[in-house]
Amino acid sequence: MDDIRPKLPAKPERFMDILRQHIRKQGLSYRTEQTYTHWIKRFIHFHRLKHPADMGAAEVEAFLTYLAVQGLCATNTQRVALNAIVYLYKQFLDREIPDLDFKLAKRQRRLPVVYSREEVFAVLSHLQGLFRLQIELMYGSGLRSAELLSLRIKDVDFSSNNIFVRGGKGNKDRTTLLPKGIAEDIQRQVKHVSLLHQQDLLAGYGSVYLPDALDRKYPNAAKQLAWQYLFPANSISQCPRSGIY
């Protein structure tokens, strides 16, 4: 359930809750919220829980230099941390940050690792069942792991051999191809989920998390088969926001 935003108090008082509320009002994705709050927490703990309003450029420079020198972080990691802190001061605290002078992380140039077809098939030969199907779908459709686990049954269009990715990287939607070689296996997975869903409904369960407050707009959608995950969890779980199983 890592893709579900935790519920905030109606009138948040804690610093991080107020920050999260501000991020959501700006319409940023949950991945961005997670990243920003992670680095802002690290920044605050680095300075021994000193309030960001009582810190300035010197503290920001010290933290970013630490990441490059002692933390040995990559360039992109340092850049992400900088973006989070800039958001904290410019957007959240409404304070300008002067030009910063800090040690830049070294840019490491590495060649990307790309498996050959033979290597991919060698990996698949050691997999079976559901795990093999998931890897085949990721390889054939170019899905990220988070996108794979977020797929709903309604996102697979067998008539056009398309998969609709909702809220992917950058909180953007896109389409990708459904590999024809595993289309029948995906259909069998849908039938399996359908039977499992019917059993859950009979047991008093069967509700699924709906994004963007759709549960208020469509009260019955959470129990419809179309909204069920294509690869559900192995056991009944509790929604961290609603508390419903």
Coordinates of N, CA and C in Angstrom, one line a residue:
M1 N 0.8 -1.2 0.0 CA 0.0 0.0 0.0 C 0.9 1.3 0.0
D2 N 2.1 1.2 -0.5 CA 3.0 2.3 -0.5 C 2.5 3.4 -1.5
D3 N 1.5 3.2 -2.3 CA 1.1 4.2 -3.3 C -0.1 5.0 -2.7
I4 N -0.5 4.8 -1.5 CA -1.6 5.4 -0.9 C -1.2 6.5 0.1
R5 N -1.6 7.7 -0.2 CA -1.2 8.8 0.7 C -1.8 8.6 2.1
P6 N -1.0 8.8 3.2 CA -1.6 8.7 4.5 C -2.6 9.9 4.8
K7 N -3.6 9.6 5.6 CA -4.6 10.6 5.9 C -4.0 11.6 6.8
L8 N -4.3 12.9 6.6 CA -3.8 14.0 7.4 C -5.0 14.5 8.3
P9 N -4.6 15.0 9.5 CA -5.7 15.7 10.3 C -6.3 16.8 9.6
A10 N -7.6 17.1 9.9 CA -8.3 18.2 9.3 C -7.6 19.5 9.4
K11 N -7.0 19.7 10.6 CA -6.3 20.9 10.9 C -4.9 20.5 11.5
P12 N -4.0 20.1 10.6 CA -2.7 19.6 11.1 C -1.9 20.7 11.9
E13 N -1.2 20.2 12.9 CA -0.4 21.1 13.8 C 1.1 20.7 13.7
R14 N 1.4 19.4 13.4 CA 2.8 19.0 13.3 C 3.4 19.6 12.1
F15 N 4.7 19.9 12.1 CA 5.4 20.6 11.0 C 5.3 19.7 9.7
M16 N 5.6 18.4 9.8 CA 5.6 17.6 8.6 C 4.2 17.4 8.1
D17 N 3.2 17.4 8.9 CA 1.8 17.2 8.4 C 1.4 18.5 7.7
I18 N 1.8 19.7 8.2 CA 1.5 20.9 7.5 C 2.2 21.0 6.2
L19 N 3.5 20.5 6.1 CA 4.2 20.4 4.9 C 3.6 19.5 3.9
R20 N 3.2 18.3 4.3 CA 2.5 17.4 3.4 C 1.2 18.0 2.9
Q21 N 0.5 18.7 3.7 CA -0.8 19.4 3.2 C -0.5 20.4 2.2
H22 N 0.6 21.1 2.3 CA 1.0 22.2 1.4 C 1.4 21.5 0.0
I23 N 2.1 20.4 0.1 CA 2.6 19.7 -1.1 C 1.3 19.2 -1.9
R24 N 0.3 18.7 -1.2 CA -0.9 18.2 -1.8 C -1.7 19.3 -2.4
K25 N -1.7 20.5 -1.8 CA -2.4 21.6 -2.4 C -1.8 22.1 -3.7
Q26 N -0.5 21.8 -3.8 CA 0.3 22.2 -5.0 C 0.0 21.2 -6.1
G27 N -0.6 20.1 -5.8 CA -0.9 19.1 -6.8 C 0.3 18.2 -7.2
L28 N 1.3 18.1 -6.4 CA 2.4 17.3 -6.7 C 2.1 15.8 -6.4
S29 N 2.8 14.9 -7.1 CA 2.5 13.5 -7.0 C 2.9 13.0 -5.7
Y30 N 2.4 11.8 -5.3 CA 2.7 11.2 -4.0 C 4.2 10.8 -4.0
R31 N 4.7 10.4 -5.1 CA 6.2 10.0 -5.1 C 7.0 11.3 -4.8
T32 N 6.6 12.4 -5.3 CA 7.3 13.7 -5.0 C 7.2 14.0 -3.6
E33 N 6.0 13.8 -3.0 CA 5.7 14.1 -1.6 C 6.7 13.2 -0.7
Q34 N 6.7 11.9 -1.1 CA 7.6 11.0 -0.3 C 9.0 11.4 -0.4
T35 N 9.5 11.8 -1.6 CA 10.9 12.2 -1.8 C 11.2 13.5 -1.0
Y36 N 10.4 14.5 -1.2 CA 10.6 15.8 -0.5 C 10.6 15.6 1.0
T37 N 9.6 14.9 1.6 CA 9.6 14.8 3.0 C 10.8 14.0 3.5
H38 N 11.2 13.0 2.8 CA 12.4 12.2 3.2 C 13.6 13.1 3.3
W39 N 13.9 13.9 2.3 CA 15.1 14.7 2.4 C 15.0 15.9 3.3
I40 N 13.8 16.4 3.5 CA 13.6 17.5 4.5 C 13.8 16.9 5.9
K41 N 13.3 15.7 6.2 CA 13.5 15.1 7.5 C 15.0 14.9 7.7
R42 N 15.7 14.4 6.7 CA 17.2 14.2 6.8 C 17.9 15.5 7.1
F43 N 17.5 16.6 6.4 CA 18.1 17.9 6.6 C 17.9 18.3 8.1
I44 N 16.7 18.2 8.6 CA 16.4 18.6 9.9 C 17.1 17.8 11.0
H45 N 17.2 16.4 10.8 CA 17.9 15.6 11.7 C 19.4 15.8 11.6
F46 N 19.9 16.2 10.4 CA 21.3 16.5 10.3 C 21.7 17.6 11.2
H47 N 20.8 18.6 11.4 CA 21.1 19.8 12.2 C 20.4 19.6 13.6
R48 N 20.3 18.4 14.0 CA 19.8 18.0 15.4 C 18.5 18.6 15.7
L49 N 17.5 18.4 14.8 CA 16.1 18.8 15.0 C 15.9 20.3 15.1
K50 N 16.8 21.1 14.5 CA 16.6 22.5 14.5 C 15.5 22.9 13.5
H51 N 14.7 23.8 13.8 CA 13.6 24.1 13.0 C 14.1 24.8 11.7
P52 N 13.6 24.4 10.5 CA 14.1 25.0 9.3 C 13.9 26.6 9.3
A53 N 12.9 27.1 9.9 CA 12.8 28.6 10.0 C 13.9 29.3 10.7
D54 N 14.6 28.5 11.5 CA 15.8 29.1 12.3 C 17.1 28.8 11.6
M55 N 17.0 28.2 10.4 CA 18.3 27.9 9.6 C 18.3 28.7 8.3
G56 N 19.4 28.7 7.7 CA 19.5 29.5 6.4 C 20.5 28.8 5.5
A57 N 21.1 29.7 4.6 CA 22.0 29.2 3.6 C 23.2 28.4 4.1
A58 N 23.8 28.8 5.3 CA 24.9 28.1 5.9 C 24.6 26.6 6.2
E59 N 23.4 26.4 6.8 CA 23.0 25.1 7.1 C 22.7 24.2 5.9
V60 N 22.1 24.9 4.9 CA 21.8 24.1 3.6 C 23.1 23.7 3.0
E61 N 24.1 24.6 2.9 CA 25.4 24.3 2.3 C 26.1 23.2 3.1
A62 N 26.0 23.2 4.4 CA 26.7 22.2 5.2 C 26.1 20.8 4.9
F63 N 24.8 20.8 4.8 CA 24.1 19.5 4.5 C 24.4 19.0 3.2
L64 N 24.4 19.8 2.1 CA 24.7 19.4 0.8 C 26.1 19.0 0.6
T65 N 27.0 19.7 1.3 CA 28.4 19.3 1.2 C 28.7 17.9 1.9
Y66 N 28.0 17.7 3.0 CA 28.1 16.4 3.7 C 27.6 15.3 2.8
L67 N 26.6 15.5 2.1 CA 26.1 14.4 1.2 C 27.2 14.1 0.1
A68 N 27.9 15.1 -0.3 CA 28.9 14.8 -1.4 C 30.2 14.3 -0.8
V69 N 30.6 14.7 0.3 CA 31.9 14.3 0.9 C 31.8 13.1 1.8
Q70 N 31.0 13.2 2.8 CA 30.9 12.0 3.7 C 29.9 11.0 3.2
G71 N 28.8 11.5 2.6 CA 27.8 10.6 2.2 C 28.1 9.9 0.9
L72 N 29.1 10.5 0.1 CA 29.5 9.9 -1.2 C 28.3 9.7 -2.1
C73 N 27.3 10.6 -2.1 CA 26.1 10.4 -2.9 C 26.4 10.7 -4.4
A74 N 25.5 10.3 -5.2 CA 25.6 10.6 -6.6 C 25.1 12.0 -6.9
T75 N 25.5 12.5 -8.1 CA 25.0 13.8 -8.5 C 23.5 14.0 -8.4
N76 N 22.8 13.0 -9.0 CA 21.4 13.1 -9.0 C 20.8 13.1 -7.6
T77 N 21.4 12.4 -6.7 CA 20.9 12.3 -5.3 C 21.0 13.7 -4.7
Q78 N 22.2 14.3 -4.9 CA 22.4 15.6 -4.3 C 21.4 16.6 -4.9
R79 N 21.2 16.5 -6.2 CA 20.2 17.4 -6.8 C 18.8 17.3 -6.3
V80 N 18.4 16.0 -6.1 CA 17.1 15.8 -5.5 C 17.0 16.4 -4.1
A81 N 18.0 16.2 -3.3 CA 18.0 16.8 -2.0 C 17.9 18.3 -2.0
L82 N 18.6 18.9 -3.0 CA 18.6 20.4 -3.2 C 17.2 20.8 -3.6
N83 N 16.6 20.1 -4.5 CA 15.2 20.5 -4.9 C 14.2 20.4 -3.8
A84 N 14.4 19.4 -2.9 CA 13.5 19.3 -1.8 C 13.7 20.5 -0.8
I85 N 14.9 20.9 -0.6 CA 15.2 22.0 0.4 C 14.8 23.3 -0.3
V86 N 15.0 23.5 -1.6 CA 14.5 24.7 -2.2 C 13.0 24.8 -2.1
Y87 N 12.3 23.7 -2.3 CA 10.8 23.8 -2.2 C 10.5 24.2 -0.7
L88 N 11.2 23.6 0.2 CA 10.9 23.9 1.6 C 11.0 25.4 1.9
Y89 N 12.0 26.0 1.4 CA 12.2 27.5 1.7 C 11.4 28.4 0.8
K90 N 11.5 28.1 -0.5 CA 10.8 29.1 -1.4 C 9.3 28.9 -1.5
Q91 N 8.8 27.7 -1.5 CA 7.4 27.5 -1.7 C 6.7 27.4 -0.3
F92 N 7.3 26.6 0.6 CA 6.6 26.4 1.9 C 6.8 27.5 2.9
L93 N 8.0 27.9 3.1 CA 8.3 29.0 4.1 C 8.3 30.4 3.5
D94 N 8.2 30.4 2.1 CA 8.2 31.7 1.4 C 9.4 32.6 1.7
R95 N 10.6 31.9 1.7 CA 11.9 32.6 1.9 C 12.8 32.4 0.7
E96 N 13.5 33.4 0.3 CA 14.4 33.3 -0.8 C 15.7 32.7 -0.3
I97 N 16.3 31.9 -1.1 CA 17.6 31.3 -0.7 C 18.7 32.0 -1.6
P98 N 19.7 32.5 -1.0 CA 20.8 33.2 -1.8 C 21.6 32.1 -2.5
D99 N 22.5 32.6 -3.4 CA 23.4 31.7 -4.1 C 24.1 30.8 -3.1
L100 N 24.1 29.5 -3.3 CA 24.7 28.6 -2.4 C 26.1 28.2 -2.9
D101 N 27.0 27.9 -1.9 CA 28.4 27.5 -2.2 C 28.6 26.2 -1.5
F102 N 28.5 25.1 -2.2 CA 28.7 23.8 -1.5 C 29.5 22.9 -2.5
K103 N 30.0 21.8 -1.9 CA 30.8 20.8 -2.6 C 29.9 20.0 -3.5
L104 N 30.1 20.0 -4.8 CA 29.3 19.2 -5.7 C 29.7 17.8 -5.7
A105 N 28.7 16.9 -5.7 CA 29.0 15.5 -5.9 C 29.6 15.2 -7.2
K106 N 30.5 14.2 -7.2 CA 31.2 13.9 -8.5 C 30.2 13.1 -9.4
R107 N 30.2 13.5 -10.6 CA 29.4 12.9 -11.6 C 30.0 11.6 -12.1
Q108 N 29.4 10.5 -11.9 CA 29.9 9.2 -12.3 C 29.3 8.8 -13.6
R109 N 30.1 8.6 -14.6 CA 29.6 8.2 -15.9 C 29.7 6.7 -16.0
R110 N 28.6 6.0 -16.1 CA 28.6 4.6 -16.2 C 27.7 4.2 -17.3
L111 N 28.1 3.1 -18.0 CA 27.3 2.6 -19.1 C 26.1 1.8 -18.6
P112 N 24.9 2.0 -19.1 CA 23.8 1.3 -18.7 C 23.9 -0.2 -18.9
V113 N 23.3 -1.0 -18.0 CA 23.4 -2.4 -18.1 C 22.1 -2.9 -18.8
V114 N 22.2 -3.5 -20.0 CA 21.1 -3.9 -20.8 C 21.2 -5.4 -21.0
Y115 N 20.2 -6.2 -20.6 CA 20.3 -7.6 -20.8 C 20.0 -7.9 -22.3
S116 N 20.7 -8.9 -22.7 CA 20.4 -9.5 -24.1 C 19.2 -10.4 -24.0
R117 N 18.7 -10.7 -25.1 CA 17.5 -11.6 -25.2 C 17.8 -12.9 -24.5
E118 N 19.0 -13.4 -24.7 CA 19.4 -14.7 -24.2 C 19.5 -14.6 -22.6
E119 N 20.0 -13.5 -22.1 CA 20.0 -13.3 -20.7 C 18.6 -13.2 -20.0
V120 N 17.8 -12.5 -20.8 CA 16.4 -12.4 -20.3 C 15.7 -13.7 -20.2
F121 N 15.9 -14.5 -21.2 CA 15.2 -15.9 -21.3 C 15.9 -16.8 -20.2
A122 N 17.2 -16.6 -19.9 CA 17.8 -17.3 -18.9 C 17.2 -17.0 -17.5
V123 N 16.9 -15.8 -17.3 CA 16.2 -15.4 -16.0 C 14.8 -16.0 -16.0
L124 N 14.1 -15.9 -17.1 CA 12.7 -16.4 -17.1 C 12.7 -17.9 -16.9
S125 N 13.7 -18.6 -17.3 CA 13.8 -20.1 -17.2 C 13.8 -20.5 -15.7
H126 N 14.2 -19.6 -14.8 CA 14.2 -19.9 -13.4 C 13.0 -19.5 -12.7
L127 N 12.0 -19.0 -13.4 CA 10.8 -18.5 -12.8 C 9.6 -19.3 -13.3
Q128 N 8.6 -19.3 -12.5 CA 7.4 -20.0 -12.9 C 6.1 -19.4 -12.3
G129 N 5.0 -19.7 -12.8 CA 3.7 -19.2 -12.2 C 3.6 -17.7 -12.3
L130 N 3.1 -17.1 -11.2 CA 2.7 -15.7 -11.2 C 4.0 -14.8 -11.4
F131 N 5.1 -15.2 -10.7 CA 6.3 -14.4 -10.8 C 6.8 -14.3 -12.2
R132 N 6.7 -15.4 -13.0 CA 7.2 -15.4 -14.3 C 6.3 -14.5 -15.2
L133 N 5.0 -14.6 -15.0 CA 4.0 -13.7 -15.7 C 4.3 -12.3 -15.4
Q134 N 4.6 -11.9 -14.2 CA 4.8 -10.5 -13.9 C 6.1 -10.0 -14.6
I135 N 7.1 -10.8 -14.6 CA 8.4 -10.4 -15.2 C 8.2 -10.3 -16.7
E136 N 7.5 -11.3 -17.3 CA 7.2 -11.2 -18.7 C 6.4 -10.0 -19.1
L137 N 5.5 -9.6 -18.3 CA 4.7 -8.4 -18.6 C 5.6 -7.1 -18.4
M138 N 6.4 -7.1 -17.4 CA 7.3 -5.9 -17.3 C 8.3 -5.8 -18.5
Y139 N 8.8 -7.0 -18.9 CA 9.8 -7.0 -20.0 C 9.1 -6.6 -21.3
G140 N 8.0 -7.2 -21.5 CA 7.3 -7.0 -22.8 C 6.6 -5.6 -22.9
S141 N 6.2 -5.0 -21.8 CA 5.5 -3.8 -21.9 C 6.3 -2.6 -21.4
G142 N 7.5 -2.8 -20.8 CA 8.3 -1.7 -20.3 C 7.7 -1.1 -19.1
L143 N 7.1 -1.9 -18.3 CA 6.5 -1.4 -17.0 C 7.5 -1.3 -15.9
R144 N 7.4 -0.3 -15.1 CA 8.2 -0.3 -13.8 C 7.5 -1.1 -12.8
S145 N 8.2 -1.6 -11.8 CA 7.6 -2.5 -10.8 C 6.4 -1.8 -10.1
A146 N 6.5 -0.5 -9.8 CA 5.4 0.1 -9.1 C 4.2 0.2 -10.0
E147 N 4.4 0.4 -11.3 CA 3.4 0.5 -12.3 C 2.7 -0.9 -12.5
L148 N 3.5 -1.9 -12.4 CA 3.0 -3.3 -12.5 C 2.0 -3.6 -11.4
L149 N 2.4 -3.3 -10.2 CA 1.6 -3.6 -9.0 C 0.4 -2.7 -8.8
S150 N 0.4 -1.6 -9.6 CA -0.7 -0.6 -9.5 C -1.8 -0.9 -10.6
L151 N -1.5 -1.8 -11.5 CA -2.5 -2.1 -12.6 C -3.8 -2.6 -12.0
R152 N -4.9 -2.0 -12.6 CA -6.2 -2.5 -12.3 C -6.7 -3.3 -13.5
I153 N -7.7 -4.2 -13.3 CA -8.2 -5.0 -14.4 C -8.7 -4.1 -15.5
K154 N -9.3 -3.0 -15.2 CA -9.8 -2.1 -16.2 C -8.7 -1.5 -17.1
D155 N -7.5 -1.5 -16.6 CA -6.4 -0.9 -17.3 C -5.9 -1.8 -18.5
V156 N -6.3 -3.0 -18.6 CA -5.9 -3.9 -19.6 C -7.0 -4.0 -20.7
D157 N -6.7 -3.6 -21.9 CA -7.6 -3.6 -23.0 C -7.2 -4.8 -24.0
F158 N -7.9 -5.9 -23.9 CA -7.5 -7.0 -24.7 C -7.9 -6.8 -26.2
S159 N -8.9 -6.0 -26.4 CA -9.4 -5.8 -27.8 C -8.3 -5.0 -28.6
S160 N -7.6 -4.1 -28.0 CA -6.6 -3.3 -28.7 C -5.2 -3.7 -28.3
N161 N -5.1 -4.6 -27.4 CA -3.7 -5.1 -26.9 C -3.0 -3.9 -26.3
N162 N -3.7 -3.1 -25.5 CA -3.1 -1.9 -24.9 C -3.2 -2.1 -23.3
I163 N -2.2 -1.5 -22.7 CA -2.2 -1.3 -21.2 C -2.2 0.2 -20.9
F164 N -3.1 0.6 -20.0 CA -3.1 2.0 -19.6 C -2.5 2.2 -18.3
V165 N -1.4 2.9 -18.3 CA -0.7 3.2 -17.0 C -1.2 4.5 -16.4
R166 N -1.7 4.4 -15.2 CA -2.2 5.6 -14.6 C -1.3 6.1 -13.5
G167 N -1.0 7.4 -13.6 CA -0.1 8.0 -12.6 C 1.3 7.4 -12.5
G168 N 1.9 7.2 -13.7 CA 3.2 6.7 -13.7 C 4.3 7.7 -13.3
K169 N 5.5 7.6 -13.8 CA 6.6 8.5 -13.4 C 6.2 9.9 -13.8
G170 N 6.4 10.9 -12.8 CA 5.9 12.2 -13.0 C 4.4 12.4 -12.9
N171 N 3.8 11.4 -12.3 CA 2.3 11.4 -12.2 C 1.6 11.6 -13.5
K172 N 2.2 11.0 -14.6 CA 1.6 11.1 -15.9 C 1.0 9.7 -16.3
D173 N -0.1 9.8 -17.1 CA -0.7 8.6 -17.7 C -0.1 8.3 -19.1
R174 N 0.0 7.1 -19.4 CA 0.5 6.7 -20.8 C -0.1 5.3 -21.1
T175 N 0.1 4.9 -22.4 CA -0.3 3.6 -22.8 C 0.9 2.9 -23.3
T176 N 0.8 1.6 -23.1 CA 1.9 0.7 -23.6 C 1.3 -0.6 -24.2
L177 N 2.0 -1.4 -24.9 CA 1.5 -2.5 -25.6 C 1.4 -3.7 -24.6
L178 N 0.3 -4.5 -24.8 CA 0.2 -5.8 -24.1 C 0.8 -6.8 -25.0
P179 N 1.8 -7.5 -24.6 CA 2.5 -8.5 -25.4 C 1.5 -9.6 -25.8
K180 N 1.3 -9.9 -27.1 CA 0.4 -10.9 -27.5 C 0.7 -12.3 -27.0
G181 N 2.0 -12.6 -26.8 CA 2.4 -13.9 -26.3 C 1.9 -14.2 -24.9
I182 N 1.6 -13.3 -24.1 CA 1.1 -13.6 -22.7 C -0.3 -13.1 -22.5
A183 N -1.0 -12.7 -23.6 CA -2.4 -12.2 -23.5 C -3.3 -13.2 -22.8
E184 N -3.2 -14.5 -23.3 CA -4.0 -15.5 -22.7 C -3.7 -15.7 -21.2
D185 N -2.4 -15.6 -20.9 CA -2.1 -15.8 -19.5 C -2.6 -14.7 -18.6
I186 N -2.6 -13.5 -19.2 CA -3.2 -12.3 -18.5 C -4.7 -12.5 -18.3
Q187 N -5.4 -13.0 -19.3 CA -6.8 -13.3 -19.2 C -7.1 -14.3 -18.2
R188 N -6.3 -15.4 -18.0 CA -6.4 -16.3 -17.0 C -6.2 -15.7 -15.6
Q189 N -5.3 -14.7 -15.5 CA -5.1 -14.0 -14.3 C -6.3 -13.2 -13.9
V190 N -7.0 -12.6 -14.9 CA -8.2 -11.8 -14.6 C -9.3 -12.8 -14.1
K191 N -9.4 -14.0 -14.7 CA -10.4 -14.9 -14.2 C -10.1 -15.3 -12.8
H192 N -8.8 -15.5 -12.5 CA -8.4 -15.9 -11.1 C -8.8 -14.8 -10.1
V193 N -8.5 -13.5 -10.5 CA -8.8 -12.4 -9.6 C -10.3 -12.3 -9.4
S194 N -11.1 -12.6 -10.5 CA -12.5 -12.6 -10.4 C -13.1 -13.6 -9.4
L195 N -12.5 -14.8 -9.4 CA -13.0 -15.8 -8.5 C -12.6 -15.4 -7.1
L196 N -11.4 -14.9 -6.9 CA -10.9 -14.5 -5.6 C -11.7 -13.3 -5.1
H197 N -12.1 -12.4 -6.0 CA -12.9 -11.3 -5.6 C -14.3 -11.7 -5.1
Q198 N -14.9 -12.7 -5.8 CA -16.2 -13.2 -5.4 C -16.1 -13.8 -4.0
Q199 N -15.0 -14.5 -3.7 CA -14.9 -15.1 -2.4 C -14.7 -14.1 -1.3
D200 N -14.0 -13.0 -1.6 CA -13.8 -11.9 -0.7 C -15.2 -11.2 -0.4
L201 N -16.0 -11.0 -1.4 CA -17.3 -10.4 -1.3 C -18.2 -11.2 -0.4
L202 N -18.2 -12.5 -0.6 CA -19.0 -13.4 0.3 C -18.5 -13.4 1.7
A203 N -17.2 -13.1 1.9 CA -16.7 -13.1 3.3 C -16.8 -11.7 3.9
G204 N -17.4 -10.8 3.2 CA -17.6 -9.4 3.7 C -16.5 -8.5 3.4
Y205 N -15.6 -8.8 2.5 CA -14.5 -8.0 2.1 C -14.7 -7.5 0.7
G206 N -13.6 -7.3 0.0 CA -13.7 -7.0 -1.5 C -13.6 -5.6 -1.9
S207 N -13.5 -4.7 -0.9 CA -13.3 -3.2 -1.2 C -11.8 -3.0 -1.6
V208 N -11.6 -2.1 -2.5 CA -10.2 -1.7 -2.9 C -10.1 -0.2 -2.8
Y209 N -8.8 0.2 -2.7 CA -8.6 1.7 -2.6 C -8.8 2.3 -3.9
L210 N -9.5 3.5 -3.9 CA -9.8 4.3 -5.1 C -9.0 5.6 -5.0
P211 N -8.3 6.0 -6.1 CA -7.6 7.2 -6.0 C -8.4 8.5 -6.2
D212 N -7.9 9.6 -5.8 CA -8.5 10.9 -6.0 C -10.0 11.0 -5.5
A213 N -10.2 10.4 -4.4 CA -11.5 10.5 -3.7 C -12.7 10.0 -4.6
L214 N -12.4 9.1 -5.5 CA -13.4 8.5 -6.4 C -14.4 7.7 -5.6
D215 N -14.0 7.3 -4.4 CA -15.0 6.5 -3.5 C -16.2 7.3 -3.1
R216 N -16.0 8.7 -3.1 CA -17.1 9.5 -2.7 C -18.0 9.8 -3.9
K217 N -17.4 9.8 -5.1 CA -18.1 10.1 -6.3 C -18.9 8.8 -6.8
Y218 N -18.2 7.7 -6.7 CA -18.7 6.4 -7.1 C -18.7 5.4 -5.9
P219 N -19.7 5.5 -5.0 CA -19.6 4.7 -3.7 C -19.5 3.2 -3.9
N220 N -20.0 2.7 -5.0 CA -20.0 1.2 -5.2 C -18.8 0.7 -6.0
A221 N -18.0 1.7 -6.6 CA -16.9 1.3 -7.5 C -15.9 0.4 -6.8
A222 N -15.7 0.7 -5.5 CA -14.6 0.0 -4.7 C -14.8 -1.5 -4.7
K223 N -16.0 -2.0 -4.9 CA -16.3 -3.4 -4.9 C -16.5 -4.0 -6.3
Q224 N -16.3 -3.2 -7.3 CA -16.5 -3.7 -8.7 C -15.2 -4.4 -9.2
L225 N -15.4 -5.4 -10.0 CA -14.2 -6.2 -10.5 C -13.2 -5.3 -11.3
A226 N -13.8 -4.4 -12.0 CA -12.9 -3.6 -12.9 C -11.8 -2.8 -12.1
W227 N -12.1 -2.4 -10.9 CA -11.2 -1.7 -10.1 C -10.2 -2.5 -9.3
Q228 N -10.4 -3.8 -9.3 CA -9.5 -4.7 -8.5 C -8.1 -4.7 -9.1
Y229 N -7.1 -4.9 -8.3 CA -5.8 -5.0 -8.8 C -5.6 -6.3 -9.6
L230 N -4.8 -6.1 -10.7 CA -4.5 -7.3 -11.6 C -3.7 -8.3 -10.8
F231 N -2.8 -7.8 -9.9 CA -2.0 -8.7 -9.1 C -2.2 -8.3 -7.6
P232 N -3.3 -8.9 -7.0 CA -3.6 -8.5 -5.7 C -2.7 -9.1 -4.6
A233 N -2.8 -8.7 -3.4 CA -1.9 -9.2 -2.3 C -2.4 -10.6 -2.0
N234 N -1.5 -11.4 -1.3 CA -1.8 -12.8 -1.0 C -2.8 -12.9 0.2
S235 N -2.9 -11.8 0.9 CA -3.8 -11.9 2.1 C -4.6 -10.6 2.2
I236 N -5.7 -10.6 3.0 CA -6.5 -9.4 3.2 C -5.7 -8.4 3.9
S237 N -5.7 -7.2 3.5 CA -5.0 -6.1 4.1 C -5.9 -4.9 4.4
Q238 N -5.5 -4.1 5.3 CA -6.3 -2.9 5.8 C -5.8 -1.7 5.1
C239 N -6.8 -0.9 4.6 CA -6.4 0.4 3.9 C -6.0 1.4 5.0
P240 N -4.8 1.9 4.9 CA -4.2 2.8 5.9 C -5.0 4.1 6.1
R241 N -5.8 4.5 5.1 CA -6.6 5.7 5.2 C -8.0 5.5 5.8
S242 N -8.7 4.6 5.2 CA -10.1 4.4 5.6 C -10.2 3.4 6.8
G243 N -9.2 2.5 6.9 CA -9.3 1.4 7.9 C -10.1 0.2 7.5
I244 N -10.6 0.3 6.3 CA -11.5 -0.8 5.8 C -10.6 -2.0 5.3
Y245 N -11.0 -3.2 5.5 CA -10.3 -4.4 5.1 C -10.8 -4.8 3.7

